[in-house]
């Protein structure tokens, strides 16, 4: 008899523990699903907002980079102008050298007028030697050209080899990248398979949980409804707890949003600082442009000075031409004297000299005319360059003004962003205080809930589970219905009335 009693107690205790464990597992699964959904929604909203703001900031940075490129192009143009001016300076220097050479030639011509006969013989000898020298020089040049061609061919072969090596390296890199991509694809497929298996397991677990819930519902329907008041109180407490939890979740969402805004504003501050740095770089570039323009002006002044020197040299040439004319006059006078003396050979020689001098004078006049034309063209070019420089200076001044305005606007934006950050910090502090208060309320409600729960299970009198005295249901000791122990009605052991075993009276078994 006692053995039957122990078996019944153990069986009923195990059933109650299994039901409690299943209820706790279902509650934990539901809470985890709700938290995951809330986190996913918050992450999606934050990612969209951040992506839009970052796109706008990237567009601004692209615009600034375009401005920098334009300024760099202007710098390149100015450098090209500087190169052109330097080339002009070189040309002018070459012209000066030519003029000096012409002066030397004129002096040599004056000497040649005195020593013509001896010079002719010397010229013949020199011409032959020059021919030989020219031939030697041509041969050397041909040899150098051949060597250069050979070197060029060798360099081209080296370049071809280098290009082939580079192509092979690129092909190897491409093959490696393809292998890596295939490995990544295989890993992704494995991950997808694992995710599918996890989903199947989750579905099976959900089905099991649903079955357990159905069983629990059946058990709850079998139970009696005697503790409504305490249950209502517990439900009210649970509702309050849920409301507080919802408030906490909302506050947490607000905190997350404010933190995201705070981070976005920090990003904006950083980007604005970058913009300021870019603007400062633009200012530096503009200052460099101004310096280059000043250098151009100095070069133009140097060009003007060189032109003046050229004019002076031209004047010297004219003076030399006058000297040559005087010499011609002297020769004419000698001719007249010779005519009077009737010396024919000397007359012929003097006539030849006169013809040569006339030719030289014509050549010199042509050269002087060309030089004058070149000087006029150079003056025109200098005037055009001065105009261009003035225009560039005006443009640079306008750009400087615009950059100053942009700097002022950016400073204002930075101040506004700092104010917004301070406001957000204050809001965050307030929300943290609210969260602390709500947590305290939750703790109080949980204490009340556990107090009633404890009262609900344990402390005595009346209804439901364990422990002593009076009325209804389950286990132990005396009086009235249901299970074990003594007297009256139903079930097991000992006497009187119905059902199973043992003695006396009525019905059934034995």
Tab-separated table of C-alpha atoms in Angstrom:
chain	number	residue	atom	x	y	z
A	1	UNK	CA	0.000	0.000	0.000
A	2	UNK	CA	2.751	2.469	0.860
A	3	UNK	CA	4.615	1.481	-2.288
A	4	UNK	CA	1.620	2.431	-4.431
A	5	UNK	CA	1.389	5.732	-2.644
A	6	UNK	CA	5.084	6.550	-3.364
A	7	UNK	CA	4.690	5.666	-7.050
A	8	UNK	CA	1.684	8.011	-7.357
A	9	UNK	CA	3.506	10.915	-5.683
A	10	UNK	CA	6.582	10.550	-7.927
A	11	UNK	CA	4.486	10.355	-11.098
A	12	UNK	CA	2.470	13.508	-10.299
A	13	UNK	CA	5.591	15.522	-9.304
A	14	UNK	CA	7.384	14.642	-12.577
A	15	UNK	CA	4.390	15.747	-14.673
A	16	UNK	CA	4.241	19.160	-12.959
A	17	UNK	CA	7.997	19.797	-13.447
A	18	UNK	CA	7.836	18.939	-17.167
A	19	UNK	CA	4.937	21.350	-17.711
A	20	UNK	CA	6.789	24.205	-15.976
A	21	UNK	CA	9.973	23.644	-18.043
A	22	UNK	CA	8.037	23.655	-21.331
A	23	UNK	CA	6.313	26.939	-20.431
A	24	UNK	CA	9.646	28.604	-19.626
A	25	UNK	CA	11.165	27.481	-22.949
A	26	UNK	CA	8.230	28.864	-24.941
A	27	UNK	CA	8.458	32.251	-23.206
A	28	UNK	CA	12.200	32.496	-23.886
A	29	UNK	CA	11.746	31.699	-27.587
A	30	UNK	CA	9.038	34.346	-28.004
A	31	UNK	CA	11.165	37.013	-26.305
A	32	UNK	CA	14.169	36.212	-28.493
A	33	UNK	CA	12.092	36.460	-31.682
A	34	UNK	CA	10.695	39.870	-30.676
A	35	UNK	CA	14.142	41.229	-29.843
A	36	UNK	CA	15.571	40.041	-33.159
A	37	UNK	CA	12.762	41.709	-35.135
A	38	UNK	CA	13.262	45.021	-33.323
A	39	UNK	CA	17.009	44.948	-33.898
A	40	UNK	CA	16.578	44.221	-37.606
A	41	UNK	CA	14.161	47.133	-38.070
A	42	UNK	CA	16.459	49.556	-36.261
A	43	UNK	CA	19.476	48.453	-38.271
A	44	UNK	CA	17.649	48.863	-41.593
A	45	UNK	CA	16.484	52.394	-40.771
A	46	UNK	CA	19.895	53.479	-39.566
A	47	UNK	CA	21.669	52.066	-42.600
A	48	UNK	CA	19.351	53.892	-45.016
A	49	UNK	CA	19.795	57.259	-43.302
A	50	UNK	CA	23.550	56.917	-43.040
A	51	UNK	CA	23.878	55.853	-46.669
A	52	UNK	CA	21.956	58.900	-47.894
A	53	UNK	CA	23.987	61.337	-45.835
A	54	UNK	CA	27.238	59.762	-46.874
A	55	UNK	CA	26.240	59.966	-50.527
A	56	UNK	CA	25.596	63.686	-50.172
A	57	UNK	CA	28.915	64.236	-48.511
A	58	UNK	CA	30.694	62.246	-51.184
A	59	UNK	CA	29.105	64.423	-53.848
A	60	UNK	CA	30.420	67.515	-52.094
A	61	UNK	CA	33.880	66.025	-51.942
A	62	UNK	CA	33.737	65.216	-55.638
A	63	UNK	CA	32.846	68.808	-56.427
A	64	UNK	CA	35.771	70.042	-54.407
A	65	UNK	CA	38.070	67.625	-56.158
A	66	UNK	CA	36.863	68.940	-59.498
A	67	UNK	CA	37.712	72.449	-58.363
A	68	UNK	CA	41.156	71.270	-57.383
A	69	UNK	CA	41.609	69.719	-60.794
A	70	UNK	CA	40.626	72.960	-62.460
A	71	UNK	CA	43.130	74.852	-60.391
A	72	UNK	CA	45.803	72.346	-61.260
A	73	UNK	CA	44.994	72.810	-64.921
A	74	UNK	CA	45.406	76.539	-64.468
A	75	UNK	CA	48.760	75.915	-62.861
A	76	UNK	CA	49.786	73.788	-65.803
A	77	UNK	CA	48.749	76.510	-68.211
A	78	UNK	CA	50.772	79.032	-66.294
A	79	UNK	CA	53.756	76.745	-66.338
A	80	UNK	CA	53.379	76.386	-70.084
A	81	UNK	CA	53.324	80.142	-70.379
A	82	UNK	CA	56.481	80.293	-68.339
A	83	UNK	CA	58.103	77.806	-70.659
A	84	UNK	CA	57.056	79.842	-73.657
A	85	UNK	CA	58.526	82.939	-72.113
A	86	UNK	CA	61.744	81.132	-71.403
A	87	UNK	CA	61.865	79.998	-75.003
A	88	UNK	CA	61.363	83.559	-76.101
A	89	UNK	CA	64.216	84.607	-73.869
A	90	UNK	CA	66.405	81.977	-75.458
A	91	UNK	CA	65.444	83.192	-78.893
A	92	UNK	CA	66.317	86.712	-77.940
A	93	UNK	CA	69.644	85.604	-76.600
A	94	UNK	CA	70.304	83.782	-79.842
A	95	UNK	CA	69.447	86.922	-81.746
A	96	UNK	CA	71.887	88.836	-79.617
A	97	UNK	CA	74.557	86.302	-80.391
A	98	UNK	CA	73.787	86.578	-84.073
A	99	UNK	CA	74.106	90.300	-83.924
A	100	UNK	CA	77.422	90.022	-82.178
A	101	UNK	CA	78.561	87.622	-84.837
A	102	UNK	CA	77.484	90.072	-87.492
A	103	UNK	CA	79.521	92.745	-85.822
A	104	UNK	CA	82.523	90.480	-85.823
A	105	UNK	CA	81.944	89.719	-89.470
A	106	UNK	CA	81.875	93.368	-90.308
A	107	UNK	CA	85.147	93.881	-88.542
A	108	UNK	CA	86.605	90.988	-90.459
A	109	UNK	CA	85.367	92.512	-93.685
A	110	UNK	CA	87.170	95.683	-92.858
A	111	UNK	CA	90.338	93.705	-92.395
A	112	UNK	CA	89.695	91.803	-95.582
A	113	UNK	CA	89.590	94.993	-97.574
A	114	UNK	CA	93.216	95.550	-96.664
A	115	UNK	CA	94.539	92.002	-97.365
A	116	UNK	CA	92.575	90.483	-100.221
A	117	UNK	CA	95.190	88.667	-102.181
A	118	UNK	CA	96.735	86.774	-99.318
A	119	UNK	CA	93.325	85.869	-97.996
A	120	UNK	CA	92.281	84.307	-101.278
A	121	UNK	CA	95.087	81.796	-101.158
A	122	UNK	CA	94.423	81.051	-97.530
A	123	UNK	CA	90.732	80.641	-98.267
A	124	UNK	CA	91.460	78.054	-100.930
A	125	UNK	CA	93.551	76.047	-98.528
A	126	UNK	CA	90.979	76.393	-95.796
A	127	UNK	CA	88.168	75.275	-98.102
A	128	UNK	CA	89.974	72.050	-98.873
A	129	UNK	CA	90.619	71.379	-95.232
A	130	UNK	CA	87.031	72.174	-94.400
A	131	UNK	CA	85.832	69.670	-96.948
A	132	UNK	CA	87.916	67.018	-95.295
A	133	UNK	CA	86.664	68.005	-91.878
A	134	UNK	CA	83.102	67.923	-93.087
A	135	UNK	CA	83.587	64.471	-94.517
A	136	UNK	CA	85.044	63.266	-91.235
A	137	UNK	CA	82.215	64.820	-89.288
A	138	UNK	CA	79.644	63.216	-91.561
A	139	UNK	CA	81.273	59.858	-91.082
A	140	UNK	CA	81.245	60.294	-87.316
A	141	UNK	CA	77.618	61.313	-87.400
A	142	UNK	CA	76.730	58.266	-89.457
A	143	UNK	CA	78.539	56.053	-86.988
A	144	UNK	CA	76.743	57.689	-84.077
A	145	UNK	CA	73.400	57.268	-85.789
A	146	UNK	CA	74.093	53.615	-86.401
A	147	UNK	CA	75.051	53.144	-82.767
A	148	UNK	CA	71.920	54.969	-81.671
A	149	UNK	CA	69.774	52.799	-83.927
A	150	UNK	CA	71.376	49.703	-82.493
A	151	UNK	CA	70.810	50.981	-78.983
A	152	UNK	CA	67.228	51.819	-79.795
A	153	UNK	CA	66.654	48.345	-81.191
A	154	UNK	CA	68.181	46.799	-78.089
A	155	UNK	CA	66.032	48.993	-75.841
A	156	UNK	CA	62.915	48.060	-77.784
A	157	UNK	CA	63.689	44.409	-77.313
A	158	UNK	CA	64.117	44.976	-73.605
A	159	UNK	CA	60.841	46.833	-73.510
A	160	UNK	CA	59.135	43.976	-75.327
A	161	UNK	CA	60.544	41.519	-72.818
A	162	UNK	CA	59.403	43.698	-69.947
A	163	UNK	CA	55.928	43.984	-71.432
A	164	UNK	CA	55.730	40.229	-71.878
A	165	UNK	CA	56.778	39.701	-68.260
A	166	UNK	CA	54.193	42.209	-67.084
A	167	UNK	CA	51.488	40.469	-69.107
A	168	UNK	CA	52.448	37.110	-67.613
A	169	UNK	CA	52.313	38.577	-64.113
A	170	UNK	CA	48.895	40.055	-64.805
A	171	UNK	CA	47.633	36.704	-66.079
A	172	UNK	CA	48.913	34.987	-62.936
A	173	UNK	CA	47.203	37.580	-60.766
A	174	UNK	CA	43.952	37.097	-62.657
A	175	UNK	CA	44.145	33.326	-62.178
A	176	UNK	CA	44.747	33.774	-58.457
A	177	UNK	CA	41.782	36.114	-58.210
A	178	UNK	CA	39.578	33.604	-60.031
A	179	UNK	CA	40.647	30.855	-57.632
A	180	UNK	CA	39.877	33.065	-54.655
A	181	UNK	CA	36.459	33.899	-56.078
A	182	UNK	CA	35.684	30.210	-56.585
A	183	UNK	CA	36.682	29.465	-53.007
A	184	UNK	CA	34.477	32.289	-51.768
A	185	UNK	CA	31.562	30.950	-53.802
A	186	UNK	CA	32.039	27.476	-52.327
A	187	UNK	CA	32.130	28.929	-48.828
A	188	UNK	CA	28.963	30.879	-49.518
A	189	UNK	CA	27.219	27.741	-50.756
A	190	UNK	CA	28.275	25.880	-47.626
A	191	UNK	CA	26.991	28.712	-45.484
A	192	UNK	CA	23.682	28.653	-47.331
A	193	UNK	CA	23.367	24.915	-46.754
A	194	UNK	CA	24.114	25.384	-43.071
A	195	UNK	CA	21.533	28.135	-42.865
A	196	UNK	CA	18.952	25.899	-44.520
A	197	UNK	CA	19.707	23.128	-42.045
A	198	UNK	CA	19.373	25.581	-39.189
A	199	UNK	CA	16.054	26.756	-40.557
A	200	UNK	CA	14.819	23.176	-40.765
A	201	UNK	CA	15.909	22.558	-37.199
A	202	UNK	CA	14.160	25.715	-36.093
A	203	UNK	CA	10.999	24.619	-37.863
A	204	UNK	CA	11.157	21.245	-36.137
A	205	UNK	CA	11.663	22.954	-32.810
A	206	UNK	CA	8.717	25.212	-33.503
A	207	UNK	CA	6.567	22.211	-34.338
A	208	UNK	CA	7.611	20.535	-31.115
A	209	UNK	CA	6.880	23.701	-29.215
A	210	UNK	CA	3.475	23.919	-30.827
A	211	UNK	CA	2.737	20.350	-29.818
A	212	UNK	CA	3.857	21.086	-26.292
A	213	UNK	CA	1.681	24.162	-26.257
A	214	UNK	CA	-1.294	22.133	-27.391
A	215	UNK	CA	-0.669	19.639	-24.624
A	216	UNK	CA	-0.363	22.436	-22.117
A	217	UNK	CA	-3.601	23.951	-23.309
A	218	UNK	CA	-5.326	20.634	-22.873
A	219	UNK	CA	-3.925	20.333	-19.382
A	220	UNK	CA	-4.975	23.866	-18.543
A	221	UNK	CA	-8.467	23.170	-19.800
A	222	UNK	CA	-8.599	20.167	-17.502
A	223	UNK	CA	-7.633	22.240	-14.505
A	224	UNK	CA	-10.261	23.998	-12.462
A	225	UNK	CA	-10.764	27.767	-12.256
A	226	UNK	CA	-10.662	28.415	-8.544
A	227	UNK	CA	-7.883	31.004	-8.146
A	228	UNK	CA	-9.255	33.770	-10.354
A	229	UNK	CA	-8.491	36.644	-8.075
A	230	UNK	CA	-4.814	35.898	-7.704
A	231	UNK	CA	-4.568	35.138	-11.378
A	232	UNK	CA	-6.162	38.463	-12.211
A	233	UNK	CA	-3.719	40.241	-10.001
A	234	UNK	CA	-0.851	38.422	-11.638
A	235	UNK	CA	-2.195	39.315	-15.063
A	236	UNK	CA	-2.440	42.946	-14.128
A	237	UNK	CA	1.111	42.906	-12.903
A	238	UNK	CA	2.214	41.218	-16.087
A	239	UNK	CA	0.446	43.837	-18.148
A	240	UNK	CA	2.183	46.558	-16.250
A	241	UNK	CA	5.485	44.816	-16.743
A	242	UNK	CA	4.845	44.491	-20.454
A	243	UNK	CA	3.944	48.135	-20.719
A	244	UNK	CA	7.093	49.096	-18.932
A	245	UNK	CA	9.098	46.805	-21.161
A	246	UNK	CA	7.550	48.417	-24.210
A	247	UNK	CA	8.432	51.814	-22.849
A	248	UNK	CA	11.956	50.636	-22.239
A	249	UNK	CA	12.198	49.313	-25.766
A	250	UNK	CA	10.931	52.585	-27.154
A	251	UNK	CA	13.407	54.504	-25.085
A	252	UNK	CA	16.177	52.208	-26.213
A	253	UNK	CA	15.164	52.788	-29.808
A	254	UNK	CA	15.228	56.512	-29.203
A	255	UNK	CA	18.641	56.190	-27.647
A	256	UNK	CA	19.879	54.245	-30.631
A	257	UNK	CA	18.486	56.813	-33.011
A	258	UNK	CA	20.031	59.638	-31.056
A	259	UNK	CA	23.345	57.847	-30.976
A	260	UNK	CA	23.150	57.361	-34.704
A	261	UNK	CA	22.372	61.017	-35.166
A	262	UNK	CA	25.262	61.858	-32.932
A	263	UNK	CA	27.588	59.681	-35.008
A	264	UNK	CA	26.269	61.149	-38.220
A	265	UNK	CA	26.840	64.631	-36.930
A	266	UNK	CA	30.356	63.660	-35.983
A	267	UNK	CA	30.858	62.378	-39.492
A	268	UNK	CA	29.504	65.628	-40.824
A	269	UNK	CA	31.921	67.516	-38.639
A	270	UNK	CA	34.804	65.473	-39.924
A	271	UNK	CA	33.730	65.990	-43.491
A	272	UNK	CA	33.360	69.697	-42.918
A	273	UNK	CA	36.832	69.776	-41.485
A	274	UNK	CA	38.029	68.012	-44.590
A	275	UNK	CA	36.238	70.608	-46.662
A	276	UNK	CA	37.982	73.329	-44.708
A	277	UNK	CA	41.306	71.690	-45.349
A	278	UNK	CA	40.510	71.452	-49.026
A	279	UNK	CA	39.557	75.086	-49.107
A	280	UNK	CA	42.791	75.992	-47.398
A	281	UNK	CA	44.620	73.994	-50.014
A	282	UNK	CA	42.739	75.905	-52.658
A	283	UNK	CA	43.823	79.145	-51.061
A	284	UNK	CA	47.395	77.982	-51.068
A	285	UNK	CA	47.106	77.050	-54.706
A	286	UNK	CA	45.708	80.448	-55.500
A	287	UNK	CA	48.563	82.093	-53.688
A	288	UNK	CA	50.953	79.993	-55.707
A	289	UNK	CA	49.188	81.128	-58.827
A	290	UNK	CA	49.633	84.712	-57.774
A	291	UNK	CA	53.306	84.121	-57.216
A	292	UNK	CA	53.583	82.551	-60.631
A	293	UNK	CA	51.862	85.513	-62.160
A	294	UNK	CA	54.303	87.829	-60.464
A	295	UNK	CA	57.132	85.757	-61.850
A	296	UNK	CA	55.592	86.063	-65.267
A	297	UNK	CA	55.494	89.807	-64.899
A	298	UNK	CA	59.144	89.834	-63.957
A	299	UNK	CA	59.951	87.733	-66.980
A	300	UNK	CA	58.059	90.121	-69.177
A	301	UNK	CA	60.063	92.978	-67.786
A	302	UNK	CA	63.226	91.071	-68.565
A	303	UNK	CA	61.981	90.556	-72.072
A	304	UNK	CA	61.439	94.259	-72.450
A	305	UNK	CA	64.953	94.907	-71.294
A	306	UNK	CA	66.279	92.420	-73.797
A	307	UNK	CA	64.329	94.113	-76.528
A	308	UNK	CA	65.908	97.393	-75.596
A	309	UNK	CA	69.301	95.758	-75.815
A	310	UNK	CA	68.408	94.487	-79.242
A	311	UNK	CA	67.510	97.969	-80.338
A	312	UNK	CA	70.836	99.222	-79.113
A	313	UNK	CA	72.608	96.520	-81.042
A	314	UNK	CA	70.692	97.462	-84.144
A	315	UNK	CA	71.852	100.994	-83.722
A	316	UNK	CA	75.415	99.760	-83.509
A	317	UNK	CA	74.872	97.833	-86.703
A	318	UNK	CA	73.677	100.955	-88.414
A	319	UNK	CA	76.770	102.770	-87.279
A	320	UNK	CA	78.917	100.014	-88.683
A	321	UNK	CA	77.054	100.254	-91.950
A	322	UNK	CA	77.847	103.921	-92.045
A	323	UNK	CA	81.496	103.097	-91.538
A	324	UNK	CA	81.325	100.661	-94.429
A	325	UNK	CA	79.781	103.352	-96.581
A	326	UNK	CA	82.620	105.670	-95.692
A	327	UNK	CA	85.066	103.011	-96.735
A	328	UNK	CA	83.252	102.673	-99.996
A	329	UNK	CA	83.567	106.357	-100.523
A	330	UNK	CA	87.286	106.117	-99.887
A	331	UNK	CA	87.517	103.334	-102.430
A	332	UNK	CA	85.689	105.446	-104.937
A	333	UNK	CA	88.136	108.215	-104.373
A	334	UNK	CA	91.000	105.785	-104.943
A	335	UNK	CA	89.302	104.673	-108.145
A	336	UNK	CA	89.175	108.198	-109.329
A	337	UNK	CA	92.833	108.616	-108.542
A	338	UNK	CA	93.673	105.431	-110.359
A	339	UNK	CA	91.650	106.509	-113.323
A	340	UNK	CA	93.704	109.576	-113.439
A	341	UNK	CA	96.860	107.480	-113.173
A	342	UNK	CA	95.512	104.823	-115.598
A	343	UNK	CA	96.434	101.723	-113.642
A	344	UNK	CA	94.021	99.078	-114.955
A	345	UNK	CA	94.817	96.119	-112.679
A	346	UNK	CA	94.273	98.086	-109.561
A	347	UNK	CA	91.073	99.408	-111.028
A	348	UNK	CA	89.754	95.910	-111.568
A	349	UNK	CA	90.620	94.849	-108.059
A	350	UNK	CA	88.956	97.854	-106.551
A	351	UNK	CA	85.846	97.227	-108.622
A	352	UNK	CA	85.661	93.693	-107.314
A	353	UNK	CA	86.011	94.923	-103.767
A	354	UNK	CA	83.261	97.428	-104.307
A	355	UNK	CA	80.917	94.762	-105.588
A	356	UNK	CA	81.611	92.562	-102.607
A	357	UNK	CA	81.005	95.372	-100.212
A	358	UNK	CA	77.735	96.212	-101.891
A	359	UNK	CA	76.561	92.650	-101.561
A	360	UNK	CA	77.497	92.597	-97.919
A	361	UNK	CA	75.636	95.810	-97.330
A	362	UNK	CA	72.521	94.403	-98.946
A	363	UNK	CA	72.710	91.314	-96.777
A	364	UNK	CA	73.116	93.404	-93.684
A	365	UNK	CA	70.142	95.524	-94.592
A	366	UNK	CA	68.000	92.431	-95.052
A	367	UNK	CA	69.091	91.089	-91.693
A	368	UNK	CA	68.291	94.361	-90.031
A	369	UNK	CA	64.823	94.381	-91.519
A	370	UNK	CA	64.182	90.854	-90.308
A	371	UNK	CA	65.359	91.756	-86.859
A	372	UNK	CA	63.063	94.731	-86.760
A	373	UNK	CA	60.119	92.544	-87.741
A	374	UNK	CA	60.995	90.036	-85.058
A	375	UNK	CA	61.194	92.773	-82.488
A	376	UNK	CA	57.784	94.047	-83.450
A	377	UNK	CA	56.310	90.560	-83.156
A	378	UNK	CA	57.897	90.123	-79.770
A	379	UNK	CA	56.446	93.381	-78.585
A	380	UNK	CA	53.004	92.282	-79.695
A	381	UNK	CA	53.393	88.961	-77.914
A	382	UNK	CA	54.471	90.711	-74.768
A	383	UNK	CA	51.450	92.936	-74.858
A	384	UNK	CA	49.171	89.938	-75.280
A	385	UNK	CA	50.833	88.178	-72.389
A	386	UNK	CA	50.384	91.211	-70.206
A	387	UNK	CA	46.696	91.265	-71.016
A	388	UNK	CA	46.362	87.564	-70.234
A	389	UNK	CA	48.141	88.017	-66.952
A	390	UNK	CA	45.842	90.820	-65.974
A	391	UNK	CA	42.828	88.668	-66.761
A	392	UNK	CA	44.241	85.813	-64.719
A	393	UNK	CA	44.841	88.136	-61.811
A	394	UNK	CA	41.238	89.243	-61.917
A	395	UNK	CA	40.031	85.647	-61.999
A	396	UNK	CA	42.233	84.721	-59.092
A	397	UNK	CA	40.947	87.594	-57.041
A	398	UNK	CA	37.389	86.479	-57.706
A	399	UNK	CA	38.246	82.927	-56.695
A	400	UNK	CA	39.807	84.182	-53.499
A	401	UNK	CA	36.672	86.082	-52.635
A	402	UNK	CA	34.531	83.018	-53.304
A	403	UNK	CA	36.750	80.851	-51.151
A	404	UNK	CA	36.563	83.308	-48.308
A	405	UNK	CA	32.792	83.245	-48.516
A	406	UNK	CA	32.814	79.449	-48.486
A	407	UNK	CA	35.038	79.441	-45.438
A	408	UNK	CA	32.653	81.703	-43.603
A	409	UNK	CA	29.724	79.465	-44.506
A	410	UNK	CA	31.569	76.378	-43.335
A	411	UNK	CA	32.382	78.017	-40.034
A	412	UNK	CA	28.714	78.788	-39.535
A	413	UNK	CA	27.818	75.193	-40.347
A	414	UNK	CA	30.363	73.935	-37.856
A	415	UNK	CA	28.904	76.103	-35.136
A	416	UNK	CA	25.417	74.832	-35.902
A	417	UNK	CA	26.586	71.242	-35.802
A	418	UNK	CA	28.257	71.785	-32.464
A	419	UNK	CA	25.034	73.182	-31.068
A	420	UNK	CA	23.129	70.184	-32.392
A	421	UNK	CA	25.620	67.846	-30.792
A	422	UNK	CA	25.187	69.531	-27.438
A	423	UNK	CA	21.416	69.236	-27.709
A	424	UNK	CA	21.696	65.572	-28.574
A	425	UNK	CA	23.918	64.968	-25.579
A	426	UNK	CA	21.364	66.592	-23.317
A	427	UNK	CA	18.609	64.448	-24.798
A	428	UNK	CA	20.691	61.349	-24.280
A	429	UNK	CA	21.203	62.205	-20.628
A	430	UNK	CA	17.481	62.747	-20.132
A	431	UNK	CA	16.657	59.448	-21.775
A	432	UNK	CA	19.168	57.666	-19.591
A	433	UNK	CA	17.520	59.104	-16.506
A	434	UNK	CA	14.134	57.938	-17.737
A	435	UNK	CA	15.532	54.491	-18.350
A	436	UNK	CA	16.845	54.314	-14.812
A	437	UNK	CA	13.466	55.291	-13.398
A	438	UNK	CA	11.690	52.711	-15.504
A	439	UNK	CA	14.136	50.048	-14.415
A	440	UNK	CA	13.399	50.841	-10.801
A	441	UNK	CA	9.688	50.510	-11.462
A	442	UNK	CA	10.287	47.189	-13.164
A	443	UNK	CA	12.180	45.932	-10.156
A	444	UNK	CA	9.349	46.907	-7.847
A	445	UNK	CA	6.763	45.218	-10.027
A	446	UNK	CA	8.862	42.097	-10.268
A	447	UNK	CA	9.137	41.976	-6.506
A	448	UNK	CA	5.370	42.225	-6.201
A	449	UNK	CA	4.908	39.590	-8.865
A	450	UNK	CA	7.220	37.107	-7.131
A	451	UNK	CA	5.625	37.834	-3.823
A	452	UNK	CA	2.162	36.924	-5.146
A	453	UNK	CA	3.572	33.987	-7.017
A	454	UNK	CA	5.146	32.697	-3.851
A	455	UNK	CA	1.926	33.229	-2.017
A	456	UNK	CA	0.100	31.528	-4.827
A	457	UNK	CA	2.157	28.354	-4.589
A	458	UNK	CA	3.020	27.885	-1.048
A	459	UNK	CA	1.167	29.490	1.753
A	460	UNK	CA	-1.655	27.612	3.100
A	461	UNK	CA	-5.295	27.462	3.237
A	462	UNK	CA	-7.538	26.953	0.431
A	463	UNK	CA	-7.243	25.870	-3.017
A	464	UNK	CA	-4.597	24.379	-5.047
A	465	UNK	CA	-1.347	22.910	-4.539
A	466	UNK	CA	0.413	21.644	-1.693
A	467	UNK	CA	-0.010	21.911	1.922
A	468	UNK	CA	-2.396	21.520	4.436
A	469	UNK	CA	-5.890	21.700	5.272
A	470	UNK	CA	-9.036	22.192	3.720
A	471	UNK	CA	-10.601	21.773	0.539
A	472	UNK	CA	-9.909	20.744	-2.869
A	473	UNK	CA	-7.290	19.242	-4.925
A	474	UNK	CA	-4.109	17.682	-4.896
A	475	UNK	CA	-2.041	15.926	-2.597
A	476	UNK	CA	-1.786	15.136	0.921
A	477	UNK	CA	-3.784	15.101	3.895
A	478	UNK	CA	-7.181	14.946	4.839
A	479	UNK	CA	-10.609	15.512	3.844
A	480	UNK	CA	-12.432	15.407	0.713
A	481	UNK	CA	-11.845	14.605	-2.742
A	482	UNK	CA	-9.097	13.474	-4.822
A	483	UNK	CA	-6.133	11.556	-4.313
A	484	UNK	CA	-4.611	9.786	-1.649
A	485	UNK	CA	-5.499	9.254	1.807
A	486	UNK	CA	-8.112	8.521	3.929
A	487	UNK	CA	-11.659	8.566	4.104
A	488	UNK	CA	-14.317	9.279	1.862
A	489	UNK	CA	-14.828	9.114	-1.673
A	490	UNK	CA	-12.933	8.059	-4.582
A	491	UNK	CA	-9.761	6.568	-5.426
A	492	UNK	CA	-7.259	4.510	-3.984
A	493	UNK	CA	-6.728	2.690	-0.871
A	494	UNK	CA	-8.673	2.114	2.094
A	495	UNK	CA	-12.077	1.615	2.893
A	496	UNK	CA	-15.424	2.620	2.048
A	497	UNK	CA	-17.026	3.187	-1.143
A	498	UNK	CA	-16.202	2.853	-4.641
A	499	UNK	CA	-13.255	2.023	-6.630
A	500	UNK	CA	-10.263	0.105	-6.337
A	501	UNK	CA	-8.743	-1.977	-3.944
A	502	UNK	CA	-9.457	-2.965	-0.593
A	503	UNK	CA	-11.912	-3.719	1.785
A	504	UNK	CA	-15.366	-3.385	2.551
A	505	UNK	CA	-18.240	-2.326	0.862
A	506	UNK	CA	-19.402	-1.931	-2.484
A	507	UNK	CA	-18.382	-2.161	-5.937
A	508	UNK	CA	-15.680	-3.114	-8.078
A	509	UNK	CA	-12.701	-5.047	-7.954
A	510	UNK	CA	-11.876	-7.650	-5.552
